Short mmCIF file of C-alpha atoms in Angstrom, two decimals:
data_model
loop_
_atom_site.label_atom_id
_atom_site.label_comp_id
_atom_site.label_asym_id
_atom_site.label_seq_id
_atom_site.Cartn_x
_atom_site.Cartn_y
_atom_site.Cartn_z
CA UNK A 1 0.00 0.00 0.00
CA UNK A 2 1.39 3.40 -0.95
CA UNK A 3 1.23 6.26 1.60
CA UNK A 4 -1.87 8.36 1.00
CA UNK A 5 -3.19 5.87 -1.56
CA UNK A 6 -6.30 3.66 -1.39
CA UNK A 7 -6.08 0.86 1.14
CA UNK A 8 -5.66 -2.59 -0.37
CA UNK A 9 -8.40 -4.92 0.83
CA UNK A 10 -7.26 -8.04 2.68
CA UNK A 11 -7.30 -11.12 0.50
CA UNK A 12 -8.69 -14.56 1.26
CA UNK A 13 -6.72 -17.29 -0.49
CA UNK A 14 -8.83 -19.96 -2.18
CA UNK A 15 -6.09 -22.59 -2.05
CA UNK A 16 -7.12 -23.68 -5.56
CA UNK A 17 -4.07 -23.79 -7.85
CA UNK A 18 -4.44 -21.13 -10.52
CA UNK A 19 -7.64 -19.53 -9.18
CA UNK A 20 -5.88 -16.94 -7.02
CA UNK A 21 -3.86 -16.04 -10.13
CA UNK A 22 -7.04 -15.49 -12.13
CA UNK A 23 -8.43 -13.38 -9.26
CA UNK A 24 -5.14 -11.45 -8.93
CA UNK A 25 -4.67 -12.48 -5.31
CA UNK A 26 -7.81 -14.28 -4.16
CA UNK A 27 -11.20 -13.24 -2.77
CA UNK A 28 -11.58 -9.95 -0.94
CA UNK A 29 -12.35 -10.29 2.76
CA UNK A 30 -15.93 -9.60 3.84
CA UNK A 31 -17.31 -9.61 0.28
CA UNK A 32 -19.98 -11.81 -1.29
CA UNK A 33 -19.26 -13.96 -4.33
CA UNK A 34 -21.57 -16.12 -6.41
CA UNK A 35 -20.47 -19.27 -8.22
CA UNK A 36 -22.85 -20.10 -11.06
CA UNK A 37 -22.94 -23.40 -12.93
CA UNK A 38 -25.16 -26.26 -13.98
CA UNK A 39 -25.16 -29.52 -11.98
CA UNK A 40 -21.85 -31.33 -12.37
CA UNK A 41 -19.88 -28.20 -13.19
CA UNK A 42 -17.77 -28.49 -10.00
CA UNK A 43 -19.32 -25.84 -7.70
CA UNK A 44 -19.46 -28.01 -4.56
CA UNK A 45 -15.88 -29.24 -4.93
CA UNK A 46 -14.66 -25.68 -5.51
CA UNK A 47 -16.41 -24.39 -2.39
CA UNK A 48 -15.24 -27.22 -0.15
CA UNK A 49 -11.68 -26.90 -1.40
CA UNK A 50 -11.74 -23.26 -0.29
CA UNK A 51 -13.24 -24.30 3.05
CA UNK A 52 -10.56 -26.87 3.87
CA UNK A 53 -7.80 -24.50 2.79
CA UNK A 54 -9.13 -21.81 5.12
CA UNK A 55 -9.49 -24.31 7.94
CA UNK A 56 -5.85 -25.30 7.44
CA UNK A 57 -4.98 -21.60 7.91
CA UNK A 58 -6.69 -21.65 11.30
CA UNK A 59 -10.00 -20.03 10.29
CA UNK A 60 -13.52 -21.23 11.08
CA UNK A 61 -15.96 -22.05 8.29
CA UNK A 62 -19.74 -22.44 8.17
CA UNK A 63 -21.12 -24.52 5.29
CA UNK A 64 -24.88 -24.00 5.03
CA UNK A 65 -26.87 -26.15 2.61
CA UNK A 66 -30.33 -25.58 1.19
CA UNK A 67 -30.31 -28.94 -0.57
CA UNK A 68 -32.12 -32.16 0.17
CA UNK A 69 -28.76 -34.02 0.01
CA UNK A 70 -27.66 -35.28 3.42
CA UNK A 71 -24.39 -34.12 4.91
CA UNK A 72 -23.36 -37.73 5.42
CA UNK A 73 -23.48 -38.28 1.67
CA UNK A 74 -21.72 -34.96 1.00
CA UNK A 75 -18.86 -35.73 3.38
CA UNK A 76 -18.62 -39.28 2.04
CA UNK A 77 -18.06 -37.95 -1.48
CA UNK A 78 -15.46 -35.45 -0.25
CA UNK A 79 -13.42 -38.16 1.48
CA UNK A 80 -12.14 -39.32 -1.92
CA UNK A 81 -10.35 -35.98 -2.43
CA UNK A 82 -6.85 -35.34 -1.09
CA UNK A 83 -7.67 -31.95 0.45
CA UNK A 84 -10.29 -33.50 2.78
CA UNK A 85 -9.12 -33.72 6.40
CA UNK A 86 -11.60 -35.34 8.82
CA UNK A 87 -9.87 -33.60 11.74
CA UNK A 88 -11.37 -30.27 10.58
CA UNK A 89 -14.98 -31.56 10.87
CA UNK A 90 -16.69 -30.22 12.93
CA UNK A 91 -13.90 -28.45 14.84
CA UNK A 92 -13.08 -25.98 12.06
CA UNK A 93 -15.78 -26.68 9.44
CA UNK A 94 -19.41 -26.94 10.48
CA UNK A 95 -21.98 -28.37 8.04
CA UNK A 96 -25.56 -27.25 8.69
CA UNK A 97 -28.74 -27.94 6.73
CA UNK A 98 -31.22 -25.07 6.52
CA UNK A 99 -33.62 -26.63 4.02
CA UNK A 100 -36.34 -27.31 6.62
CA UNK A 101 -36.02 -23.80 8.10
CA UNK A 102 -36.39 -22.28 4.62
CA UNK A 103 -39.33 -24.50 3.75
CA UNK A 104 -41.22 -23.72 6.97
CA UNK A 105 -40.24 -20.12 7.72
CA UNK A 106 -39.26 -18.67 4.37
CA UNK A 107 -36.45 -16.22 3.62
CA UNK A 108 -36.83 -14.25 6.88
CA UNK A 109 -36.30 -17.38 8.99
CA UNK A 110 -33.32 -18.31 6.83
CA UNK A 111 -31.77 -14.87 7.28
CA UNK A 112 -32.19 -15.09 11.08
CA UNK A 113 -30.54 -18.53 11.10
CA UNK A 114 -27.56 -17.31 9.04
CA UNK A 115 -26.92 -14.35 11.38
CA UNK A 116 -27.18 -16.55 14.45
CA UNK A 117 -24.91 -19.34 13.19
CA UNK A 118 -22.21 -17.01 11.87
CA UNK A 119 -21.90 -15.38 15.28
CA UNK A 120 -22.03 -18.62 17.23
CA UNK A 121 -19.37 -20.32 15.09
CA UNK A 122 -17.28 -17.14 14.75
CA UNK A 123 -17.01 -17.98 11.07
CA UNK A 124 -14.75 -16.00 8.75
CA UNK A 125 -16.06 -17.87 5.70
CA UNK A 126 -19.66 -18.74 4.87
CA UNK A 127 -20.74 -21.01 2.04
CA UNK A 128 -24.42 -20.99 1.08
CA UNK A 129 -24.98 -24.00 -1.13
CA UNK A 130 -28.21 -24.23 -3.14
CA UNK A 131 -29.56 -20.70 -3.64
CA UNK A 132 -31.89 -22.10 -6.28
CA UNK A 133 -34.10 -23.49 -3.49
CA UNK A 134 -34.40 -19.99 -2.03
CA UNK A 135 -35.22 -18.59 -5.47
CA UNK A 136 -38.03 -21.11 -5.95
CA UNK A 137 -39.55 -20.49 -2.50
CA UNK A 138 -39.20 -16.70 -2.58
CA UNK A 139 -42.58 -14.95 -2.84
CA UNK A 140 -41.15 -12.46 -5.33
CA UNK A 141 -37.95 -11.40 -7.07
CA UNK A 142 -37.87 -8.35 -4.83
CA UNK A 143 -37.94 -10.55 -1.72
CA UNK A 144 -34.97 -12.56 -2.97
CA UNK A 145 -32.98 -9.38 -3.70
CA UNK A 146 -33.81 -8.11 -0.21
CA UNK A 147 -32.54 -11.36 1.32
CA UNK A 148 -29.24 -11.15 -0.60
CA UNK A 149 -28.80 -7.50 0.34
CA UNK A 150 -29.43 -8.23 4.03
CA UNK A 151 -26.95 -11.10 3.94
CA UNK A 152 -24.35 -8.81 2.36
CA UNK A 153 -24.80 -6.21 5.08
CA UNK A 154 -24.44 -8.70 7.93
CA UNK A 155 -21.43 -10.57 6.54
CA UNK A 156 -19.74 -7.32 5.51
CA UNK A 157 -20.02 -5.87 9.03
CA UNK A 158 -18.66 -9.05 10.60
CA UNK A 159 -15.92 -9.40 7.99
CA UNK A 160 -17.14 -12.81 6.90
CA UNK A 161 -16.44 -13.70 3.27
CA UNK A 162 -19.45 -15.35 1.61
CA UNK A 163 -19.59 -17.77 -1.31
CA UNK A 164 -23.04 -18.52 -2.74
CA UNK A 165 -23.55 -21.53 -5.02
CA UNK A 166 -26.40 -21.67 -7.51
CA UNK A 167 -27.32 -23.23 -10.83
CA UNK A 168 -29.14 -20.10 -11.93
CA UNK A 169 -32.00 -22.24 -13.09
CA UNK A 170 -30.42 -22.28 -16.59
CA UNK A 171 -32.04 -18.89 -17.22
CA UNK A 172 -28.92 -16.79 -17.62
CA UNK A 173 -27.91 -13.79 -15.52
CA UNK A 174 -30.58 -11.98 -13.53
CA UNK A 175 -30.82 -8.89 -11.34
CA UNK A 176 -29.77 -10.60 -8.10
CA UNK A 177 -26.59 -11.80 -9.77
CA UNK A 178 -25.52 -8.20 -10.28
CA UNK A 179 -25.82 -7.45 -6.55
CA UNK A 180 -22.90 -9.61 -5.46
CA UNK A 181 -19.27 -8.42 -5.49
CA UNK A 182 -18.07 -11.13 -7.82
CA UNK A 183 -19.53 -13.67 -10.21
CA UNK A 184 -17.69 -16.83 -11.29
CA UNK A 185 -19.09 -19.06 -14.04
CA UNK A 186 -18.25 -22.76 -14.32
CA UNK A 187 -19.13 -24.49 -17.57
CA UNK A 188 -18.69 -27.78 -19.37
CA UNK A 189 -18.38 -27.37 -23.12
CA UNK A 190 -18.42 -30.13 -25.72
CA UNK A 191 -16.27 -30.11 -28.84
CA UNK A 192 -17.22 -33.16 -30.85
CA UNK A 193 -16.74 -36.15 -28.56
CA UNK A 194 -14.54 -34.11 -26.23
CA UNK A 195 -15.73 -32.17 -23.16
CA UNK A 196 -13.70 -29.45 -21.46
CA UNK A 197 -14.28 -27.51 -18.25
CA UNK A 198 -13.92 -23.72 -18.31
CA UNK A 199 -14.02 -21.00 -15.65
CA UNK A 200 -14.62 -17.31 -16.32
CA UNK A 201 -14.96 -14.28 -14.07
CA UNK A 202 -17.92 -12.17 -15.13
CA UNK A 203 -17.31 -9.45 -12.54
CA UNK A 204 -15.00 -8.82 -9.57
CA UNK A 205 -15.49 -5.51 -7.78
CA UNK A 206 -12.54 -3.54 -6.47
CA UNK A 207 -9.85 -5.63 -8.12
CA UNK A 208 -8.31 -6.55 -11.43
CA UNK A 209 -8.77 -10.09 -12.73
CA UNK A 210 -7.82 -12.20 -15.73
CA UNK A 211 -10.33 -12.02 -18.55
CA UNK A 212 -11.37 -14.87 -20.81
CA UNK A 213 -12.09 -18.57 -20.55
CA UNK A 214 -9.66 -20.43 -18.29
CA UNK A 215 -9.50 -24.21 -18.49
CA UNK A 216 -9.69 -26.31 -15.35
CA UNK A 217 -9.83 -29.96 -14.43
CA UNK A 218 -11.07 -31.99 -11.47
CA UNK A 219 -8.80 -34.75 -10.22
CA UNK A 220 -8.26 -36.57 -6.94
CA UNK A 221 -6.66 -33.36 -5.65
CA UNK A 222 -9.72 -31.25 -6.43
CA UNK A 223 -9.85 -28.34 -8.86
CA UNK A 224 -6.84 -26.99 -10.70
CA UNK A 225 -7.34 -23.87 -12.81
CA UNK A 226 -5.07 -23.10 -15.76
CA UNK A 227 -5.11 -19.36 -16.49
CA UNK A 228 -5.28 -18.49 -20.18
CA UNK A 229 -1.68 -18.01 -21.33
CA UNK A 230 -2.40 -14.86 -23.32
CA UNK A 231 -3.73 -13.18 -20.15
CA UNK A 232 -0.60 -14.11 -18.20
CA UNK A 233 1.99 -12.45 -20.44
CA UNK A 234 2.75 -8.78 -20.00
CA UNK A 235 2.93 -7.33 -23.50
CA UNK A 236 4.37 -4.09 -22.15
CA UNK A 237 7.67 -5.71 -21.19
CA UNK A 238 10.37 -4.93 -23.75
CA UNK A 239 13.15 -7.48 -24.33
CA UNK A 240 16.59 -6.18 -23.46
CA UNK A 241 19.83 -6.72 -25.29
CA UNK A 242 20.76 -10.40 -25.37
CA UNK A 243 23.74 -11.26 -23.19
CA UNK A 244 24.61 -14.19 -25.44
CA UNK A 245 25.15 -13.56 -29.13
CA UNK A 246 24.54 -16.99 -30.66
CA UNK A 247 23.19 -20.36 -29.58
CA UNK A 248 24.68 -23.17 -31.67
CA UNK A 249 23.12 -26.51 -32.61
CA UNK A 250 26.33 -28.43 -32.09
CA UNK A 251 26.37 -29.50 -35.76
CA UNK A 252 29.40 -27.91 -37.43
CA UNK A 253 27.97 -27.54 -40.92
CA UNK A 254 24.68 -26.13 -39.70
CA UNK A 255 26.31 -23.68 -37.31
CA UNK A 256 28.51 -22.50 -40.19
CA UNK A 257 25.36 -21.94 -42.28
CA UNK A 258 23.90 -19.84 -39.48
CA UNK A 259 27.15 -17.93 -38.87
CA UNK A 260 27.53 -19.47 -35.44
CA UNK A 261 23.94 -20.43 -34.57
CA UNK A 262 20.60 -18.74 -34.04
CA UNK A 263 20.41 -15.43 -32.16
CA UNK A 264 20.09 -15.94 -28.40
CA UNK A 265 16.57 -15.36 -27.09
CA UNK A 266 15.00 -15.92 -30.50
CA UNK A 267 12.47 -18.53 -31.65
CA UNK A 268 13.21 -21.06 -34.38
CA UNK A 269 10.83 -23.39 -36.17
CA UNK A 270 12.11 -26.67 -37.61
CA UNK A 271 9.73 -27.34 -40.49
CA UNK A 272 9.76 -30.67 -42.27
CA UNK A 273 7.96 -33.97 -42.87
CA UNK A 274 8.27 -36.98 -40.55
CA UNK A 275 11.71 -38.56 -40.67
CA UNK A 276 13.49 -35.44 -41.89
CA UNK A 277 15.53 -35.07 -38.66
CA UNK A 278 13.64 -32.38 -36.71
CA UNK A 279 13.68 -34.12 -33.33
CA UNK A 280 17.36 -35.07 -33.52
CA UNK A 281 18.32 -31.50 -34.43
CA UNK A 282 16.30 -30.18 -31.49
CA UNK A 283 17.96 -32.62 -29.10
CA UNK A 284 21.36 -31.70 -30.48
CA UNK A 285 20.52 -28.06 -29.79
CA UNK A 286 19.77 -28.86 -26.12
CA UNK A 287 22.85 -31.06 -25.77
CA UNK A 288 25.12 -28.32 -27.12
CA UNK A 289 23.73 -25.86 -24.57
CA UNK A 290 24.10 -28.36 -21.71
CA UNK A 291 27.77 -28.84 -22.57
CA UNK A 292 28.22 -25.06 -22.37
CA UNK A 293 26.55 -24.89 -18.95
CA UNK A 294 23.16 -23.70 -20.29
CA UNK A 295 20.38 -25.88 -18.90
CA UNK A 296 17.81 -27.03 -21.44
CA UNK A 297 14.28 -28.41 -21.26
CA UNK A 298 12.73 -30.89 -23.68
CA UNK A 299 8.92 -30.85 -23.96
CA UNK A 300 8.04 -34.13 -25.65
CA UNK A 301 4.68 -35.35 -26.91
CA UNK A 302 5.55 -38.37 -29.02
CA UNK A 303 8.49 -40.22 -27.48
CA UNK A 304 8.75 -41.21 -23.82
CA UNK A 305 12.12 -40.38 -22.18
CA UNK A 306 13.41 -43.95 -22.39
CA UNK A 307 12.67 -44.19 -26.09
CA UNK A 308 14.07 -40.73 -26.74
CA UNK A 309 17.34 -41.62 -25.01
CA UNK A 310 17.68 -44.80 -27.07
CA UNK A 311 17.02 -43.00 -30.36
CA UNK A 312 19.49 -40.24 -29.54
CA UNK A 313 22.16 -42.75 -28.51
CA UNK A 314 21.68 -44.50 -31.86
CA UNK A 315 23.10 -41.47 -33.64
CA UNK A 316 25.91 -40.88 -31.18
CA UNK A 317 24.03 -38.36 -29.03
CA UNK A 318 24.36 -39.50 -25.41
CA UNK A 319 21.95 -37.51 -23.25
CA UNK A 320 21.75 -39.70 -20.14
CA UNK A 321 24.79 -38.10 -18.43
CA UNK A 322 23.39 -34.62 -19.11
CA UNK A 323 20.09 -35.58 -17.48
CA UNK A 324 21.79 -37.18 -14.48
CA UNK A 325 23.71 -34.05 -13.63
CA UNK A 326 20.62 -31.85 -14.11
CA UNK A 327 21.69 -29.96 -17.25
CA UNK A 328 18.83 -31.43 -19.30
CA UNK A 329 15.20 -31.64 -18.13
CA UNK A 330 12.54 -33.72 -19.88
CA UNK A 331 8.75 -33.39 -19.72
CA UNK A 332 6.59 -35.96 -21.49
CA UNK A 333 2.90 -35.51 -22.27
CA UNK A 334 1.20 -38.15 -24.46
CA UNK A 335 -0.63 -36.45 -27.36
CA UNK A 336 -4.09 -37.52 -26.19
CA UNK A 337 -6.54 -35.05 -24.59
CA UNK A 338 -4.27 -32.33 -23.30
CA UNK A 339 -5.55 -28.95 -22.12
CA UNK A 340 -3.79 -26.17 -24.00
CA UNK A 341 -3.57 -23.82 -21.01
CA UNK A 342 -2.28 -26.65 -18.82
CA UNK A 343 0.60 -27.00 -21.25
CA UNK A 344 0.94 -23.22 -21.24
CA UNK A 345 1.15 -23.13 -17.44
CA UNK A 346 3.95 -25.71 -17.46
CA UNK A 347 5.85 -23.85 -20.17
CA UNK A 348 5.44 -20.50 -18.45
CA UNK A 349 6.61 -21.94 -15.13
CA UNK A 350 9.72 -23.34 -16.79
CA UNK A 351 10.50 -20.11 -18.64
CA UNK A 352 10.05 -17.94 -15.55
CA UNK A 353 12.03 -20.23 -13.27
CA UNK A 354 15.27 -18.64 -14.47
CA UNK A 355 17.09 -21.97 -14.50
CA UNK A 356 16.50 -22.84 -18.19
CA UNK A 357 18.17 -21.07 -21.13
CA UNK A 358 17.06 -23.33 -24.00
CA UNK A 359 13.73 -25.04 -24.71
CA UNK A 360 12.84 -27.54 -27.42
CA UNK A 361 9.10 -28.04 -27.96
CA UNK A 362 8.40 -31.13 -30.05
CA UNK A 363 5.99 -30.30 -31.62
CA UNK A 364 3.39 -27.84 -32.88
CA UNK A 365 0.81 -30.44 -33.92
CA UNK A 366 0.30 -31.51 -30.28
CA UNK A 367 -0.50 -27.91 -29.34
CA UNK A 368 -2.97 -27.63 -32.20
CA UNK A 369 -4.78 -30.78 -31.11
CA UNK A 370 -4.88 -29.59 -27.50
CA UNK A 371 -6.68 -26.42 -28.57
CA UNK A 372 -10.40 -26.53 -29.27
CA UNK A 373 -10.07 -23.38 -31.36
CA UNK A 374 -7.48 -23.63 -34.13
CA UNK A 375 -7.28 -19.87 -34.60
CA UNK A 376 -6.08 -19.51 -31.03
CA UNK A 377 -2.84 -21.50 -31.38
CA UNK A 378 -1.05 -18.66 -33.20
CA UNK A 379 -1.95 -16.21 -30.40
CA UNK A 380 -0.86 -18.78 -27.81
CA UNK A 381 2.52 -19.19 -29.49
CA UNK A 382 2.91 -15.43 -29.94
CA UNK A 383 2.48 -14.94 -26.19
CA UNK A 384 4.95 -17.74 -25.50
CA UNK A 385 7.50 -16.27 -27.92
CA UNK A 386 7.21 -12.85 -26.29
CA UNK A 387 7.81 -14.35 -22.85
CA UNK A 388 10.92 -16.15 -24.12
CA UNK A 389 12.30 -12.92 -25.55
CA UNK A 390 11.79 -11.08 -22.28
CA UNK A 391 13.43 -13.88 -20.27
CA UNK A 392 16.22 -14.42 -22.83
CA UNK A 393 15.25 -18.04 -23.36
CA UNK A 394 15.96 -19.49 -26.81
CA UNK A 395 13.00 -21.51 -28.07
CA UNK A 396 13.10 -24.14 -30.83
CA UNK A 397 9.97 -26.03 -31.84
CA UNK A 398 9.20 -28.53 -34.55
CA UNK A 399 6.29 -28.50 -36.98
CA UNK A 400 5.34 -31.06 -39.58
CA UNK A 401 5.07 -29.98 -43.19
CA UNK A 402 1.79 -30.95 -44.80
CA UNK A 403 3.50 -32.87 -47.64
CA UNK A 404 6.67 -34.94 -47.77
CA UNK A 405 7.12 -34.55 -51.54
CA UNK A 406 5.71 -32.30 -54.21
CA UNK A 407 6.14 -28.78 -55.59
CA UNK A 408 4.08 -27.05 -52.88
CA UNK A 409 5.27 -26.14 -49.36
CA UNK A 410 2.66 -24.94 -46.86
CA UNK A 411 3.25 -23.59 -43.39
CA UNK A 412 1.13 -25.26 -40.69
CA UNK A 413 -0.24 -21.93 -39.39
CA UNK A 414 -0.89 -18.41 -40.57
CA UNK A 415 1.14 -15.47 -39.36
CA UNK A 416 4.37 -17.46 -39.21
CA UNK A 417 6.46 -14.28 -38.77
CA UNK A 418 4.65 -13.61 -35.50
CA UNK A 419 5.66 -16.93 -33.96
CA UNK A 420 9.04 -17.71 -35.52
CA UNK A 421 11.97 -15.36 -36.09
CA UNK A 422 14.02 -18.12 -37.73
CA UNK A 423 12.83 -20.87 -40.09
CA UNK A 424 14.88 -23.96 -40.92
CA UNK A 425 13.40 -26.13 -43.64
CA UNK A 426 14.15 -29.86 -43.77
CA UNK A 427 13.12 -32.19 -46.54
CA UNK A 428 13.79 -35.53 -48.22
CA UNK A 429 14.26 -35.83 -51.97
CA UNK A 430 14.66 -38.70 -54.41
CA UNK A 431 17.99 -38.54 -56.18
CA UNK A 432 19.85 -41.33 -58.00
CA UNK A 433 17.14 -43.83 -56.96
CA UNK A 434 17.58 -43.05 -53.26
CA UNK A 435 16.25 -40.72 -50.58
CA UNK A 436 18.51 -37.88 -49.47
CA UNK A 437 17.91 -35.27 -46.77
CA UNK A 438 18.73 -31.59 -47.04
CA UNK A 439 18.36 -28.49 -44.88
CA UNK A 440 17.96 -24.84 -45.80
CA UNK A 441 17.62 -21.62 -43.82
CA UNK A 442 14.56 -19.78 -45.11
CA UNK A 443 14.83 -16.95 -42.62
CA UNK A 444 17.09 -15.74 -39.82
CA UNK A 445 15.89 -12.40 -38.53
CA UNK A 446 18.42 -9.56 -38.15
CA UNK A 447 21.29 -11.82 -39.08
CA UNK A 448 23.26 -13.01 -42.06
CA UNK A 449 23.17 -16.67 -43.08
CA UNK A 450 24.11 -18.98 -45.91
CA UNK A 451 21.03 -19.60 -48.11
CA UNK A 452 22.56 -22.64 -49.84
CA UNK A 453 20.81 -26.02 -49.65
CA UNK A 454 23.05 -28.46 -47.81
CA UNK A 455 22.81 -32.20 -47.43
CA UNK A 456 21.81 -33.48 -43.99
CA UNK A 457 23.13 -36.91 -43.07
CA UNK A 458 22.10 -38.94 -40.01
CA UNK A 459 24.48 -41.77 -39.19
CA UNK A 460 25.46 -43.83 -36.18
CA UNK A 461 28.26 -41.34 -35.58
CA UNK A 462 26.01 -38.30 -35.44
CA UNK A 463 24.35 -35.61 -37.54
CA UNK A 464 26.31 -34.02 -40.34
CA UNK A 465 25.48 -31.05 -42.55
CA UNK A 466 27.71 -31.13 -45.62
CA UNK A 467 28.58 -28.87 -48.50
CA UNK A 468 26.02 -27.13 -50.73
CA UNK A 469 23.92 -29.62 -52.68
CA UNK A 470 25.29 -28.98 -56.18
CA UNK A 471 24.49 -32.32 -57.78
CA UNK A 472 20.76 -31.75 -57.81
CA UNK A 473 18.31 -29.14 -59.00
CA UNK A 474 14.75 -28.26 -57.94
CA UNK A 475 15.28 -29.77 -54.48
CA UNK A 476 12.80 -27.38 -52.83
CA UNK A 477 10.00 -28.75 -54.99
CA UNK A 478 10.60 -32.30 -53.80
CA UNK A 479 11.10 -33.31 -57.43
CA UNK A 480 14.89 -33.23 -57.64
CA UNK A 481 16.75 -33.84 -60.86
CA UNK A 482 20.38 -34.11 -61.82
CA UNK A 483 21.63 -31.25 -64.01
CA UNK A 484 22.32 -32.33 -67.61
CA UNK A 485 26.00 -32.13 -68.57
CA UNK A 486 26.90 -29.49 -71.16
CA UNK A 487 27.47 -30.94 -74.69
CA UNK A 488 31.13 -31.38 -75.62
CA UNK A 489 32.40 -29.60 -78.80
CA UNK A 490 32.84 -31.84 -81.88
CA UNK A 491 36.50 -32.46 -82.80
CA UNK A 492 37.76 -31.09 -86.13
CA UNK A 493 38.45 -33.82 -88.72
CA UNK A 494 41.95 -33.74 -90.21
CA UNK A 495 42.60 -34.90 -93.82
CA UNK A 496 44.32 -38.25 -94.27
CA UNK A 497 47.92 -38.12 -95.49
CA UNK A 498 47.46 -40.79 -98.16
CA UNK A 499 44.55 -38.93 -99.73
CA UNK A 500 45.19 -36.04 -102.13
CA UNK A 501 44.06 -32.75 -100.84
CA UNK A 502 41.03 -31.03 -102.19
CA UNK A 503 43.14 -28.38 -103.87
CA UNK A 504 45.33 -30.95 -105.65
CA UNK A 505 42.37 -32.64 -107.30
CA UNK A 506 40.75 -30.37 -109.87
CA UNK A 507 37.10 -30.86 -110.32
CA UNK A 508 35.79 -31.73 -113.74
CA UNK A 509 33.93 -28.94 -115.46
CA UNK A 510 30.25 -29.48 -115.70
CA UNK A 511 29.14 -29.96 -119.21
CA UNK A 512 26.11 -27.92 -120.04
CA UNK A 513 24.25 -29.91 -122.63
CA UNK A 514 21.12 -28.46 -124.04
CA UNK A 515 18.65 -30.61 -125.75
CA UNK A 516 17.55 -29.48 -129.09
CA UNK A 517 13.94 -29.57 -129.82
CA UNK A 518 12.94 -32.26 -132.06
CA UNK A 519 16.03 -34.33 -131.48
#
């Protein structure tokens, strides 16, 4: 808090990974918040996770239900979650059913009960689960608004933070929803056969918060929220001058092409079809950094660590010692049903840790499949690239070309300049009845480079980039051909010695004989 400035309200931590980040610090003490979502969206787990976190901090919690569900069944379901601690019930967390009171006495009786129980339990957190029941039994909309307003006044004076859970009756936002200090929406959305959970903050008075749809999942540990990556990156930060000039790949011919390597802190895309050598080049890039004392991180989606180590060792690239001494980290995520922002959270954590200087992301297609909106992947990568620039982390990622052969080369996403400062193109061509690999630098921003096409060889002794590919033409089209040799000049024929020369042999004069008519 700055002297003379507005006082920062005390925050109440939710204890839900990622949610306090979305809320820019957590709930505000003494305020009322509403969590809106259809049955099965995760409201009850979210509320109880907050309750047990607050109890672990030494606070008292009152959980008031307006549902017909028994507390025995509720607690039984919670016991399967890791955050549940039976020692907190009922010492720190008190569960109380108010359904009968509401049914018999209406909203006024419910309000009296809430005031009484908050004071008797000295609760600093109140959860009111099942507002829909109060909505259905309220004599009018005005009566419901009056009840919510009265509850706000009481809890605000006491300093008790209130979380209200409701389905909203599937009728959208209504007037009483605007009365609370914050509104959180939980939704399940289907994309084909796939269903994802999303959280959004519709309003949050007196504080900034992260806009947009944030993915979350429910596991045995409860809720985990993954803030949208684009909302986490500060676009106002300007990258400084790189302390390192070049980051090499550890392949002599390639580093010579790139005049020493790619610029430090830049982003490079390895574009090529399967089998062209993208993964091995990326691993070589990490290994070269590890040997120089620059820790690298390998984000893998296709090969588990054991298989990756075996493949690398097969070409003379021994990574096991680098991993054992901590200079090379490996993260493996099978390319099944990943959540894009979950991957983004892991990447952002690694980049901001300060311990990693090089990252190889293998590959782009896994990110595209993790996203339910294809147009978003470019923005996701742009935010990631900007973060790498600011932190001076050199990023290399692989992307599959849409065709292995043919005259057309397509980039896998639009706006490639926004997400890749350097582009290395790898391809296989048929030449002399065999397949040959080559590599070319299509772009290296703010740097000179050799634009020649060079042969890329992968052997048991390692990766080798040779001299410019001069024995073939039209390699970029995938339809290579050998240049035709220039025709040799015809030798001049010399006259034979035993034959008289043309000048020595006079030609016989042609006799011009005219036929006379009639003869």
